[in-house]
Each structure stands twice: as C-alpha cells, then as structure tokens.
Amino acid sequence: MKLGGLRTRLLLAFSLLVVITAATVAGGGYVQSRTLILQQAQDATARVLVDKATALFPLGPLPPADGTLSRISGELSDRQLSSLVLYEDRASGNRQMRALISPELRERVRAGNVAWQRVESGGTPMLVVGTRFTVLLPGGQQRDSGIEAYIARSMAPEAKSIDELATRAWLIGGVALVFAVGLALLAARGVLRPVRELGDAARRLGEGDLRARIAVRGTDELAGVARTFNETAESLERHVGELERMEADARRFVADVSHELRTPLAAMTAVADVLEQEASRLPGDAGRAAKMSIEETHNLTRLVNDLIEVSRFDAGAAALAPEEVDVAEVITASLRIRGWTGEVEGDLPSGIFAEWDPRRVDVIVANLVGNALRHGEKPVSLRLSEAGEQITLEVSDRGPGLAPEVLPHVFDRFYKADSARARSGGSGLGLAIAWENARLHGGTLSAANGTDGGAVFTLRLPRRGGTA
C-alpha cells in the first residue's frame, strides 16, 4: 500500500473519524458514569452519617463525658464504616482516621456543614464524611456542641466499577477502530477499483492501444468519468485512424511518384550528360541555361533517390547487408570517391573491424562530411575511435556551429538548417537518412556544438550492426 496514496488516506480518514466519535461517546459516557457512581457513594454515606447522628439525640450534658464520645463512636461504626469522634483535644473511635482528615475538611465541618473528601490510604481509595453535632436547649433552641463526628468507608467497589467502565471504553474504541478499518477497506475497494481501471486504460492508451476502454458501472461521478474517458478514447481512435490513413496515403503517394519519376529522370540524366559535354560550346544564355538544367536535373535525381530511400524506411523494407569491414577503409573510400580526401583531416586508425553494411555507412559518411563542407568551414575533421563493442566517428567543422533552436531539428525530414547558416542547398533529407541508417545498425547519431566552435556530429554504432 503506497504511503500517501488514496487507499491510505481513506483508511486514515475513516479510522480517525470513527475513533474520534467512539472516543467522544465512550469518554463522555465514562466521565458521566464515574461522576454518578462517586456522587451516589458520597450521598449515600452522607445520609448514613446524618441518619445515625439524628438517632443519637439527645446527646446529654456538655461538655460530653468520655462515655458519651465512646457511645457516639460506637453507634456510627459498623462493618463497612470506621468512625472517629472529636471534642476539643479528646478523641474516641478509630484513631488511625486522623491521618485521613485534612485541615480543609475539618474547616468545612466546623462551619456546620456535612462535608466529604476522597483520599488514598495504603493504595485504597477512601471516602471520609464529617459533621458537627448540635444540642437542644430548653426552649427548643439549638446550639453547637463542639463534637465532630467522622466516618470513613472504602471506595474499592466503586473504583472497580470505574475501572470496568474504562476497560469497556477502551474495548469500544478498539472495536470501533476495527470497524473503521474494515469500512475504509470496503470503501477504498469500491472507490479505487474504477480508479485503477482508469489508470490501466490510460496507460494502455498512452502505449498506443487505442481500443482501451473502461467498463461503466452505475450512475455516480466515477461512472461519468469512465464514460467521458471512453468517449475521449473513441474520438482519439477515430482521429488517429484518420491521420494514419492520411499519412499512409501521403507516403504511398510519395513512393509512387518517386518510382514513376525514375524512368523520365533516367532519360533526362542521359540528356543532361550529353548536354554537359556541349554546354561549354554553347553561347551566352544558352550555355547558362544548359548548365542550370544539368545542375537541377542532378538535384532532382538526388531528391527522388532520397525520397525512395525514405519510403523504404517508412515501409519497414530497409534491411542491412552486413559484412566484415575495416571501418577506416570504408570511410577513406567514401571520401576518395567524392574527391574530398584533400579537404578533410582524418584521424582514422586502421585495424578497427566491424560487421556493418558498407553501402549504408558510406551514405552516413557522405551526408555528414558533405553537410560539414557545404555549411561549415574548413578544415573538416574526422576522428575514429573504439571502446569495447562501441565504435565512434566524430565529424566536426570550424564553422559558426548550430543555433540552439536548430539543434533539436537537424535530423527532421525536410528541415533545412541553412536558415541559420550562410548558404542553402539540398533537400533536407540527407541527415534524416543518415539518422535512419544509424538506427538501422542499432546505433545513434547526435549533433552538438564543439567547445572551440563549429558543429560536431557523433556517430556511435555497435561493432555488430543491428545488435544494439
């Protein structure tokens, strides 16, 4: 159970609510019952003292004799009550009770009140009740006799009853807590089940399963959320399906057009080759037009070939034809074929072998070096290295580098970084094709700016192409 999750919060909320309610009810009942028990014990003991004191009238002459005090003490005592009678400095009865009578209690008794006090004696709760006797004068008048009478009784039965009340209060709280946890678990299960289903469906939807749906149960708010999710998923599936259909149509159109253009382009290329031999002898505008036509024919041929290659990647038809190659030799051959050997500084140690598709590696190198020569500044540097099963090729130039807003898009199709460079040219597909070929080998191709300026393209491929 996740700490801080919805289940935990529900459990805590229910438990806290029920425990507070149970504690309030049980605590209030405990306090009221305890007060009632103690009050009844005090009232009953006070009535016993008053009744026995009343039965002792008349007390006899004052000052009382020792026999009078002993008679009063004996009448007030029984099996449950101990008594002590005081008159000035004389006492009769249970003299150990003196330790139980506080000065405050004597003060209230001397004031003519029936007073009581709860005290502890040897760990046993005791109730001490006291009163002051009066005598009847001739003529019906009463006056204070100076005799104080105290009785004490054990409160152990009441204490036991109060302890039982406390035990019941704790028991009620424990039962309430168990009930609260069970209720919270049931509530959490009912609430969290649709939430979990919603989370699972959302995760599947995010992973591309556009058929993910939630079972709608009931008519509450969660059912409304489930219906809204299902409607959203249906709408998303419909729109994504439409977009996929349109994208497939667009790709098929590009592939079909590219293939259809190959035949007329072949004828145009043949004508351009013948025209190129004669262009130098054509006068003025005719010569310039011939050169422009030749150049654009070659550009169109490269664009169609790039589009055909991209359509293969999109259709999943691109495949590797790996063979054991010396990486330095493949890179050197790519530079030599294009006449770039003198324009590139190379740190290409021989003896680094890999199982790569040499044709696709040639495409990557040609695009990276050609991009550096066209858009950067010389010298263009190549550095080849290996680390375990990873082989790295860095292509860097000394140009202005790539602007921050360009870096995230350099490998996007038809994106031309030339808008941030000095010149423009190309179709914007070369780096995208290089990135796809790197991915096909199981590697990566990244772009950054060097610490000394210029753009740095880093190709990392596994030694066995397609295994990463």
XYZ file of C-alpha atoms in Angstrom:
468
model
C 0.000 0.000 0.000
C 1.586 3.228 -1.141
C 2.223 5.754 1.611
C 0.244 8.893 0.827
C -1.955 7.064 -1.716
C -5.724 7.307 -1.921
C -6.212 3.983 -0.100
C -4.034 5.154 2.803
C -5.850 8.481 3.023
C -9.248 6.761 3.042
C -8.136 4.372 5.787
C -6.775 7.219 7.888
C -9.859 9.391 7.359
C -12.352 6.643 8.265
C -10.266 5.442 11.205
C -9.790 8.951 12.561
C -13.484 9.788 12.195
C -14.723 6.612 13.906
C -12.067 6.698 16.630
C -12.823 10.341 17.453
C -16.557 9.604 17.525
C -16.092 6.483 19.638
C -13.666 8.248 21.961
C -16.065 11.159 22.389
C -19.078 8.928 23.101
C -17.207 6.417 25.248
C -15.240 9.127 27.041
C -18.332 11.175 27.726
C -20.192 8.116 28.986
C -17.237 7.152 31.149
C -16.988 10.611 32.733
C -20.734 10.803 33.376
C -20.893 7.288 34.822
C -17.823 7.875 37.007
C -19.306 11.112 38.348
C -22.641 9.400 39.031
C -21.023 6.469 40.860
C -18.937 8.735 43.043
C -21.841 11.098 43.715
C -24.136 8.259 44.721
C -21.482 6.854 47.070
C -20.916 10.254 48.634
C -24.645 10.984 49.008
C -25.361 7.540 50.477
C -22.537 7.797 53.034
C -23.551 11.345 53.979
C -27.169 10.193 54.520
C -25.961 7.319 56.701
C -23.959 9.742 58.842
C -26.829 12.215 59.130
C -29.344 9.463 59.955
C -27.124 7.963 62.627
C -26.297 11.361 64.082
C -30.005 12.208 64.258
C -30.732 8.943 66.054
C -28.231 9.873 68.783
C -30.277 12.864 70.100
C -30.261 13.887 72.850
C -26.523 13.807 73.393
C -26.600 14.616 77.081
C -24.944 17.354 79.065
C -21.983 19.326 77.817
C -19.094 19.062 77.965
C -19.564 15.411 76.961
C -18.042 12.705 79.075
C -15.694 10.112 77.602
C -18.511 7.610 77.734
C -20.653 9.891 75.589
C -17.943 10.136 72.959
C -17.452 6.342 73.004
C -21.219 5.810 72.660
C -21.348 8.141 69.654
C -18.331 6.452 68.024
C -19.833 3.003 68.582
C -23.188 3.982 67.112
C -21.550 5.441 63.980
C -19.344 2.387 63.247
C -20.361 -0.802 61.507
C -18.750 -3.456 59.260
C -18.217 -1.017 56.387
C -17.732 2.221 58.313
C -14.997 3.374 60.622
C -15.670 6.353 62.863
C -13.800 8.966 64.844
C -15.411 11.448 67.288
C -13.507 14.594 68.285
C -14.171 17.078 71.039
C -11.522 19.707 71.604
C -8.369 17.630 72.405
C -10.211 14.358 73.078
C -10.971 11.607 70.583
C -12.833 8.331 70.524
C -13.018 5.642 67.882
C -10.566 4.673 65.141
C -7.668 6.979 65.918
C -5.900 5.994 62.641
C -8.539 8.029 60.850
C -6.809 11.226 61.982
C -4.358 10.801 59.089
C -7.300 10.794 56.650
C -8.873 14.028 57.914
C -7.350 17.063 56.244
C -7.402 20.568 57.713
C -9.636 21.701 54.854
C -12.223 19.020 55.706
C -12.223 19.966 59.416
C -12.632 23.614 58.475
C -15.762 22.857 56.450
C -17.179 20.609 59.198
C -16.580 23.248 61.888
C -18.505 25.677 59.714
C -21.555 23.497 60.320
C -21.651 21.638 57.007
C -21.828 17.996 56.153
C -18.578 17.689 54.190
C -16.715 14.875 52.483
C -13.352 14.198 50.901
C -11.813 11.360 48.862
C -8.332 10.287 49.984
C -5.875 7.388 49.498
C -4.935 5.076 52.375
C -2.383 2.385 51.598
C -3.328 2.392 47.940
C -7.044 2.034 48.717
C -9.405 4.910 47.829
C -11.357 6.075 50.882
C -14.329 8.421 51.392
C -14.351 10.477 54.612
C -17.578 12.255 55.628
C -17.849 14.556 58.633
C -20.482 16.566 60.502
C -20.797 18.647 63.693
C -23.373 17.857 66.377
C -25.762 20.375 67.891
C -27.600 20.189 71.226
C -31.162 21.151 72.043
C -31.507 23.843 74.694
C -34.537 24.319 76.925
C -36.965 26.402 74.981
C -36.321 24.460 71.720
C -33.201 26.307 70.607
C -30.140 24.512 69.180
C -26.507 25.400 69.543
C -23.165 23.947 68.552
C -21.972 21.145 70.809
C -18.341 21.246 69.635
C -18.478 17.499 68.858
C -17.205 16.487 65.421
C -18.041 13.072 64.013
C -16.265 11.491 61.004
C -16.932 8.215 59.258
C -14.752 6.574 56.566
C -15.547 3.862 54.105
C -13.601 2.077 51.366
C -14.281 3.136 47.790
C -12.743 -0.046 46.350
C -16.054 -1.376 44.887
C -16.685 1.959 43.177
C -13.078 2.066 41.921
C -13.528 -1.433 40.479
C -16.722 -0.326 38.734
C -14.933 2.736 37.335
C -12.039 0.567 36.074
C -14.548 -1.696 34.352
C -16.054 1.368 32.712
C -12.606 2.422 31.472
C -11.957 -1.087 30.141
C -15.278 -1.021 28.297
C -14.431 2.400 26.871
C -11.095 1.099 25.530
C -12.834 -2.012 24.177
C -15.416 0.107 22.404
C -12.606 2.202 20.905
C -10.768 -0.921 19.684
C -13.926 -2.415 18.154
C -14.681 0.941 16.547
C -11.178 1.073 15.074
C -11.510 -2.425 13.606
C -14.916 -1.491 12.241
C -13.484 1.728 10.776
C -10.603 -0.087 9.071
C -12.978 -2.676 7.610
C -15.370 0.020 6.429
C -12.494 2.021 4.964
C -11.169 -1.045 3.114
C -14.606 -1.702 1.622
C -14.986 1.951 0.641
C -11.453 2.090 -0.761
C -12.070 -1.051 -2.776
C -15.247 0.392 -4.243
C -13.615 3.741 -4.994
C -10.205 2.552 -6.124
C -11.329 -0.219 -8.476
C -12.619 2.200 -11.137
C -9.630 4.466 -10.460
C -7.224 1.553 -11.085
C -9.160 0.590 -14.201
C -8.961 4.184 -15.383
C -5.193 4.255 -14.717
C -4.652 0.954 -16.567
C -6.733 2.116 -19.510
C -4.903 5.459 -19.623
C -1.545 3.647 -19.553
C -2.608 1.335 -22.393
C -3.897 4.330 -24.326
C -0.564 6.087 -23.816
C 1.257 2.973 -25.069
C -0.726 3.095 -28.287
C -3.654 0.746 -27.568
C -6.417 2.981 -28.884
C -9.040 0.291 -28.187
C -8.587 0.641 -24.414
C -11.963 1.141 -22.720
C -13.416 1.102 -19.185
C -16.499 -0.790 -18.028
C -19.133 1.744 -16.900
C -20.881 0.758 -13.656
C -23.680 2.747 -12.054
C -24.527 6.398 -12.455
C -22.209 8.084 -9.968
C -19.369 10.531 -10.648
C -16.850 7.751 -11.329
C -19.210 6.255 -13.901
C -19.364 9.697 -15.519
C -15.568 9.835 -15.615
C -15.486 6.357 -17.203
C -17.994 7.405 -19.870
C -16.013 10.566 -20.602
C -12.808 8.533 -20.907
C -14.457 6.063 -23.296
C -15.829 8.885 -25.430
C -12.424 10.557 -25.498
C -10.702 7.280 -26.407
C -13.203 6.656 -29.210
C -12.703 10.153 -30.561
C -8.923 9.772 -30.320
C -9.033 6.383 -32.052
C -11.146 7.856 -34.832
C -8.866 10.875 -35.334
C -5.649 8.849 -35.088
C -7.031 6.320 -37.547
C -7.844 9.129 -39.938
C -4.374 10.641 -39.500
C -2.718 7.255 -40.020
C -4.758 6.719 -43.169
C -3.807 10.172 -44.452
C -0.152 9.600 -43.574
C -0.167 6.212 -45.288
C -1.762 7.774 -48.357
C 0.860 10.537 -48.340
C 3.725 8.057 -48.040
C 2.269 5.863 -50.745
C 1.833 8.914 -52.957
C 5.468 9.983 -52.414
C 6.704 6.455 -53.066
C 4.561 6.073 -56.183
C 5.566 9.470 -57.559
C 9.236 8.794 -56.840
C 9.155 5.472 -58.618
C 7.214 6.914 -61.538
C 9.800 9.679 -61.877
C 12.745 7.301 -62.139
C 12.126 6.439 -65.803
C 11.808 10.014 -67.121
C 14.667 11.050 -64.821
C 16.873 8.365 -66.339
C 16.164 9.821 -69.763
C 16.718 13.366 -68.513
C 20.021 12.326 -66.906
C 21.199 10.813 -70.177
C 20.252 14.012 -71.992
C 21.969 16.087 -69.288
C 25.162 14.038 -69.700
C 25.175 14.717 -73.450
C 24.247 18.360 -72.896
C 27.042 18.721 -70.328
C 29.613 17.824 -72.998
C 28.246 20.533 -75.281
C 27.415 23.206 -72.665
C 30.867 24.770 -72.793
C 30.490 25.430 -76.521
C 27.016 26.983 -76.294
C 26.989 30.785 -76.455
C 25.665 33.185 -73.743
C 22.259 32.460 -72.278
C 22.021 29.066 -73.942
C 25.178 27.901 -72.146
C 23.992 29.226 -68.813
C 20.568 27.629 -69.278
C 22.196 24.322 -70.201
C 24.374 24.369 -67.063
C 21.356 25.230 -64.890
C 19.304 22.418 -66.420
C 22.135 19.939 -65.851
C 22.519 21.013 -62.204
C 18.778 20.884 -61.449
C 18.476 17.501 -63.178
C 21.157 16.124 -60.848
C 19.424 17.740 -57.832
C 16.093 16.238 -58.858
C 17.699 12.825 -59.278
C 19.187 13.023 -55.775
C 15.834 14.147 -54.340
C 13.940 11.267 -55.959
C 16.553 8.758 -54.761
C 16.308 10.203 -51.231
C 12.509 10.004 -51.299
C 12.641 6.395 -52.419
C 15.077 5.611 -49.586
C 12.834 7.350 -47.034
C 9.807 5.434 -48.284
C 11.725 2.177 -47.687
C 12.376 3.192 -44.082
C 8.723 4.120 -43.591
C 7.537 0.846 -45.057
C 9.985 -1.154 -42.908
C 11.553 -2.538 -46.060
C 15.056 -1.224 -45.360
C 17.399 -4.045 -44.347
C 21.078 -4.444 -43.566
C 23.529 -6.408 -45.687
C 26.346 -6.608 -43.111
C 29.844 -7.822 -43.863
C 33.184 -7.721 -42.087
C 34.849 -4.403 -42.984
C 37.768 -2.278 -41.901
C 35.969 0.875 -40.785
C 38.840 3.199 -41.728
C 38.934 1.764 -45.265
C 35.156 2.254 -45.723
C 35.422 5.902 -44.614
C 38.521 6.566 -46.764
C 36.847 5.028 -49.831
C 33.757 7.196 -49.297
C 35.929 10.338 -49.198
C 38.028 9.277 -52.181
C 35.025 8.522 -54.428
C 33.680 12.044 -53.865
C 37.031 13.784 -54.178
C 37.058 15.018 -50.576
C 40.347 13.458 -49.488
C 42.257 16.715 -49.684
C 39.543 18.704 -47.934
C 39.276 16.533 -44.804
C 41.640 15.950 -41.892
C 41.338 12.363 -40.741
C 42.333 10.536 -37.583
C 41.345 7.113 -38.881
C 43.360 4.308 -37.273
C 43.275 1.072 -39.239
C 42.549 -2.294 -37.690
C 39.098 -1.402 -36.365
C 36.805 -4.070 -37.790
C 33.011 -4.256 -37.645
C 30.112 -6.128 -39.217
C 28.350 -3.242 -40.958
C 26.525 -2.616 -44.212
C 29.249 -0.708 -46.129
C 26.749 0.908 -48.520
C 24.730 2.424 -45.679
C 27.843 3.502 -43.773
C 29.004 5.215 -46.996
C 25.666 7.090 -47.079
C 26.127 8.227 -43.472
C 29.713 9.417 -44.020
C 28.813 11.161 -47.310
C 25.939 13.052 -45.683
C 27.907 14.090 -42.589
C 31.051 15.180 -44.449
C 29.080 16.772 -47.287
C 26.984 18.695 -44.770
C 30.142 19.921 -42.989
C 31.778 21.027 -46.268
C 28.671 22.815 -47.523
C 27.551 24.535 -44.354
C 30.633 24.708 -42.151
C 34.143 25.952 -42.702
C 37.322 24.053 -43.357
C 39.139 22.177 -42.049
C 36.647 19.355 -41.595
C 37.960 16.731 -39.178
C 37.117 13.055 -38.791
C 38.097 11.118 -35.667
C 37.536 7.365 -35.369
C 37.771 5.528 -32.018
C 36.612 2.348 -30.346
C 35.666 1.428 -26.775
C 34.739 -2.213 -26.234
C 31.907 -3.087 -28.590
C 31.173 0.570 -29.377
C 32.750 2.381 -32.363
C 32.541 6.169 -32.576
C 33.070 8.523 -35.514
C 33.115 12.290 -34.941
C 32.746 14.726 -37.856
C 33.455 18.363 -36.955
C 33.980 21.629 -38.783
C 35.157 25.147 -37.912
C 32.021 26.979 -38.996
C 29.602 29.063 -36.916
C 28.011 25.957 -35.423
C 24.332 25.194 -34.969
C 21.946 27.676 -33.388
C 20.165 26.427 -30.225
C 16.793 26.446 -31.973
C 18.230 24.330 -34.815
C 19.803 21.542 -32.729
C 16.535 19.708 -31.845
C 15.512 19.578 -35.534
C 18.663 18.828 -37.537
C 17.547 15.239 -38.178
C 13.950 16.148 -39.064
C 12.904 15.468 -42.628
C 12.908 18.466 -44.979
C 14.245 20.655 -42.177
C 16.944 22.918 -43.541
C 19.444 24.253 -41.077
C 20.545 26.577 -43.884
C 18.239 29.255 -42.486
C 20.748 29.523 -39.634
C 23.762 29.192 -41.949
C 25.330 31.364 -44.602
C 24.132 29.388 -47.625
C 21.350 26.960 -48.572
C 21.147 23.829 -50.647
C 19.998 20.228 -50.608
C 16.580 18.722 -49.942
C 16.721 18.491 -46.170
C 16.612 14.672 -46.256
C 20.317 13.814 -46.063
C 20.725 13.979 -42.270
C 17.363 12.271 -41.752
C 18.519 9.368 -43.955
C 21.863 9.226 -42.097
C 19.984 9.069 -38.772
C 17.738 6.253 -40.053
C 20.777 4.264 -41.265
C 22.442 4.704 -37.854
C 19.277 3.490 -36.134
C 19.069 0.538 -38.526
C 22.567 -0.512 -37.372
C 21.395 -0.273 -33.755
C 23.365 2.912 -33.088
C 22.810 6.627 -32.609
C 23.638 9.841 -34.431
C 23.707 13.107 -32.469
C 24.540 16.740 -33.167
C 26.149 19.346 -30.933
C 28.443 22.348 -30.990
C 32.150 21.934 -30.290
C 33.875 23.729 -27.431
C 36.062 25.562 -29.973
C 33.155 26.388 -32.285
C 31.712 24.545 -35.239
C 29.213 21.726 -35.455
C 30.086 18.206 -34.228
C 28.154 15.164 -35.435
C 28.815 11.977 -33.451
C 28.026 8.536 -34.872
C 28.029 5.614 -32.411
C 27.487 2.105 -33.768
C 27.854 -1.320 -32.176
C 30.600 -3.487 -33.605
C 27.975 -5.933 -34.825
C 25.459 -3.778 -36.678
C 21.815 -4.228 -35.703
C 22.545 -5.950 -32.371
C 22.059 -2.964 -30.025
